[in-house]
Each structure stands twice: as C-alpha cells, then as structure tokens.
Amino acid sequence: MKVQDNSTDFKLQERVKELKCLYELSRIAWEKENNLNAIIDKTLEILPIAMQFPSVAEAFISVGKKSYSTSGFGDCKHTISSVLAIGSENYGSIKVGYREDGEVSLGNSPFLNEERKLIKMVATELSLYINRAYIEEDRKKLQLQLQHSERLAFVGELTAGIAHELNEPLGRILGFSQLIKKSGGLSFQQDDDLERIIKASLYTREIIKKLMIFSRQMPQQLDLVDINEIVANTIYFIDIRFQDQQVKVEQRLDPKLPRIQADPVQMSQVLVNLITNAFYALPKGGKVTVSTRQKNNQVSLIVKDNGIGMTASVKKKIFEPFFTTKPPGEGTGLGLSVVQGIVESHRGRITVRSTSGSGSRFEVLLPVKIEEDI
C-alpha cells in the first residue's frame, strides 16, 4: 500500500506537481480565452494529477446552478473545498476528494497543507476566469441589445414615413369607393369588385395603424382600464370572425382583478394580436384559454393555446419586426412586435413558453400603477 511520505524529495515532487497544475490552468485559460466550459473541463482534468495520490483523486466544481465533476467523485470519503468568489460575489465552489479503494492508506487526514493551499490558489484563479467570462458574456448581450435597439429605431423611422405616405392616397381610395357604392346603378359584378376594393383598403389601413403603433406615432391615452372587460369584448368580436374554425375560447378571469392604468385601445390591440396568433396556430381546431389574475402589484394576462407550437429557432425571432411564419399575403410580421412595444411602453413585460407540437403560452404582466414619467 502507498503511504504518505514526508521526505524532502517527496515534498519537492509535490511542489512541482502543484506548480505544473497552476501553469496548465493559466495556459488553458489563455488558449481558450473566455470559454468557461473548456476551462472547467481542463481544471477537472489537471487538478487530481496534482494531488498526493492522483490514482484515487477526484474533483468537483459548481458554478451557479451547474455542477461538473470527474466520474468517481461521488465515491470520495475525504474531501477539501474552497469557495469560488471575488469580493462579495459568490460563484460556487471547488472540491477535491480521495476515494477508498485499498491501493492507498489514507488515514484520517490524508490532505497535505500544500494541497489545501493549492485548492485555494486554483479557486482564486478560477474565480478570476469566471468573472472575466461573465463580464464578456454581459458585454456581448449589451452589444446585441444595442444592435437590436438601433435596428428597431431605423425600422421605426422607416415605417413611420411609409405610413404617412400611404395614409393620404389610401383615404382617397376608400372614400371614393364608398361614394361610388352609395351612388347605386352598379351591376352585380361592379358592386362585388367595389366591395373587394373597400375590404382591401380597410385591411391596408389596419396594417398602417400597426405600423404607426410600432413606430410610436399614435399617442398613448392612459385611463383606468378593466382588463376583464377588454377580454370579454374582444373575444365576442373574435368569435364572430373565426366562428367557422372550430376553435373553443375559454375565459378564466379573476373577478377581483384591480383596474390598471393603460390605453384601452392599445390593450385591445395586444389581446387581438395574441388571440389571432393563437387561432392561426390551430389550423385543425382546438382550444384557446384567456385568463387573468393578480400577481402582487401586477396584473397578469395569459393567452394559451394547444396548437402547433413553435420551434426554438422560431421562438427567438417572434418579436422581430416583419418576421412571420404565415404564407405570403396572410401576415405582416408586425403583430407581436406591436404587442411587445405596447407592453413595454406600459412598463410591463411579455414572456412566451412554447414547444413544437405542444402549443404556446403568452403572458403579459402589467403594473397596476404606471409612474408619471411614461
């Protein structure tokens, strides 16, 4: 059996292994830059080798909610550990342990002071790498948010200009079409064609309205709003529009729901867009559930369907302007962008849960009271 050796040569060998461990850790951190997973994997590989009994040594690292370990760590009878932290920021912990397998006589306290110092040094180095990786991750997120904001600003300016340019000629087309229809004396075919022109004009006007909401060209009119009342009114008209699609709409409304400060027209737009999206996700029929409830100082509005759901790649893009999965001519790709814009302008937030083949669930959370700086 192997036993602890306190000779000078042995201590020197152990010191060389420890220094090599720190060197290897620095090297891999340099080569992999801020790839935290690669750094952790390498740390798990090199740390047991630096121990006094590498044949029975195992390692474990936890960072946030994730944990990583060598295969035999669960069998360790003796462990030492160190916290992964910088200042008051605690990232997790690192542990090294020894398994009992009969090859090594470990005793009651098998760890050298040098091993305890080593794990603390490794913890310090690893904490710095974790901190640097988190900083880099935050930087990339901020960069993406900035790019997204710039893109939205550009699209907003563009759509505002388009909306204003289209409004005047569209108003003339709609107005003259309605006058001709009222004048009478038209054949059946002429009357039918004129009705198509009017419907197409009204549809285009709705698109322009969405563009103007998206580009913040329509002023917000705040009032005390009963979300339950908006739900009831909206579902009434939605049912008429989609009554032939074999979709059941179920309401689960909290009767004690407080009123909130909101623009009633914009809230109706939010609900119409969410419910319409749910209907399109049910090509063969199904169920849409609209529910409300209070969450602390917020009102929750949930629209859930048991339709086709979304893939992860689609879910990432659904709030992007002009992104749509509908066939050409059936969608503008502005519905959810408008919803997100309205919700955020009310100091709220919207979340989505969806799995392909298992339906989707949109939740809008709105504050009961909006601050005056809106």
PDB file of C-alpha atoms in Angstrom, residues 148-149 152 214 216 220 266-267 270 319 336-351 364-367 370 374:
ATOM      1  CA  HIS A 148     -31.424  45.385 -31.756  1.00  0.00           C
ATOM      2  CA  SER A 149     -32.338  48.881 -30.480  1.00  0.00           C
ATOM      3  CA  LEU A 152     -35.738  48.937 -34.221  1.00  0.00           C
ATOM      4  CA  PHE A 214     -44.964  50.180 -33.851  1.00  0.00           C
ATOM      5  CA  ARG A 216     -44.808  55.209 -31.700  1.00  0.00           C
ATOM      6  CA  GLN A 220     -50.954  56.938 -25.721  1.00  0.00           C
ATOM      7  CA  GLN A 266     -53.733  49.577 -27.221  1.00  0.00           C
ATOM      8  CA  MET A 267     -54.717  46.898 -24.701  1.00  0.00           C
ATOM      9  CA  VAL A 270     -52.500  43.463 -27.623  1.00  0.00           C
ATOM     10  CA  PHE A 319     -40.803  39.667 -31.634  1.00  0.00           C
ATOM     11  CA  LEU A 336     -46.053  40.538 -31.893  1.00  0.00           C
ATOM     12  CA  SER A 337     -43.649  43.458 -32.440  1.00  0.00           C
ATOM     13  CA  VAL A 338     -46.587  45.783 -31.833  1.00  0.00           C
ATOM     14  CA  VAL A 339     -47.616  43.769 -28.755  1.00  0.00           C
ATOM     15  CA  GLN A 340     -44.119  43.955 -27.288  1.00  0.00           C
ATOM     16  CA  GLY A 341     -43.882  47.687 -27.984  1.00  0.00           C
ATOM     17  CA  ILE A 342     -47.231  48.411 -26.327  1.00  0.00           C
ATOM     18  CA  VAL A 343     -46.470  46.239 -23.285  1.00  0.00           C
ATOM     19  CA  GLU A 344     -43.043  47.816 -22.749  1.00  0.00           C
ATOM     20  CA  SER A 345     -44.483  51.331 -23.156  1.00  0.00           C
ATOM     21  CA  HIS A 346     -46.805  50.446 -20.251  1.00  0.00           C
ATOM     22  CA  ARG A 347     -43.770  49.435 -18.139  1.00  0.00           C
ATOM     23  CA  GLY A 348     -44.777  45.791 -18.475  1.00  0.00           C
ATOM     24  CA  ARG A 349     -43.173  42.686 -19.915  1.00  0.00           C
ATOM     25  CA  ILE A 350     -44.229  39.744 -22.051  1.00  0.00           C
ATOM     26  CA  THR A 351     -42.945  36.172 -21.833  1.00  0.00           C
ATOM     27  CA  VAL A 364     -48.352  39.813 -20.291  1.00  0.00           C
ATOM     28  CA  LEU A 365     -47.533  41.367 -16.926  1.00  0.00           C
ATOM     29  CA  LEU A 366     -48.652  44.963 -16.419  1.00  0.00           C
ATOM     30  CA  PRO A 367     -48.213  47.188 -13.353  1.00  0.00           C
ATOM     31  CA  ILE A 370     -47.684  53.418 -14.016  1.00  0.00           C
ATOM     32  CA  ILE A 374     -44.240  57.409 -19.089  1.00  0.00           C
TER      33      ILE A 374
END
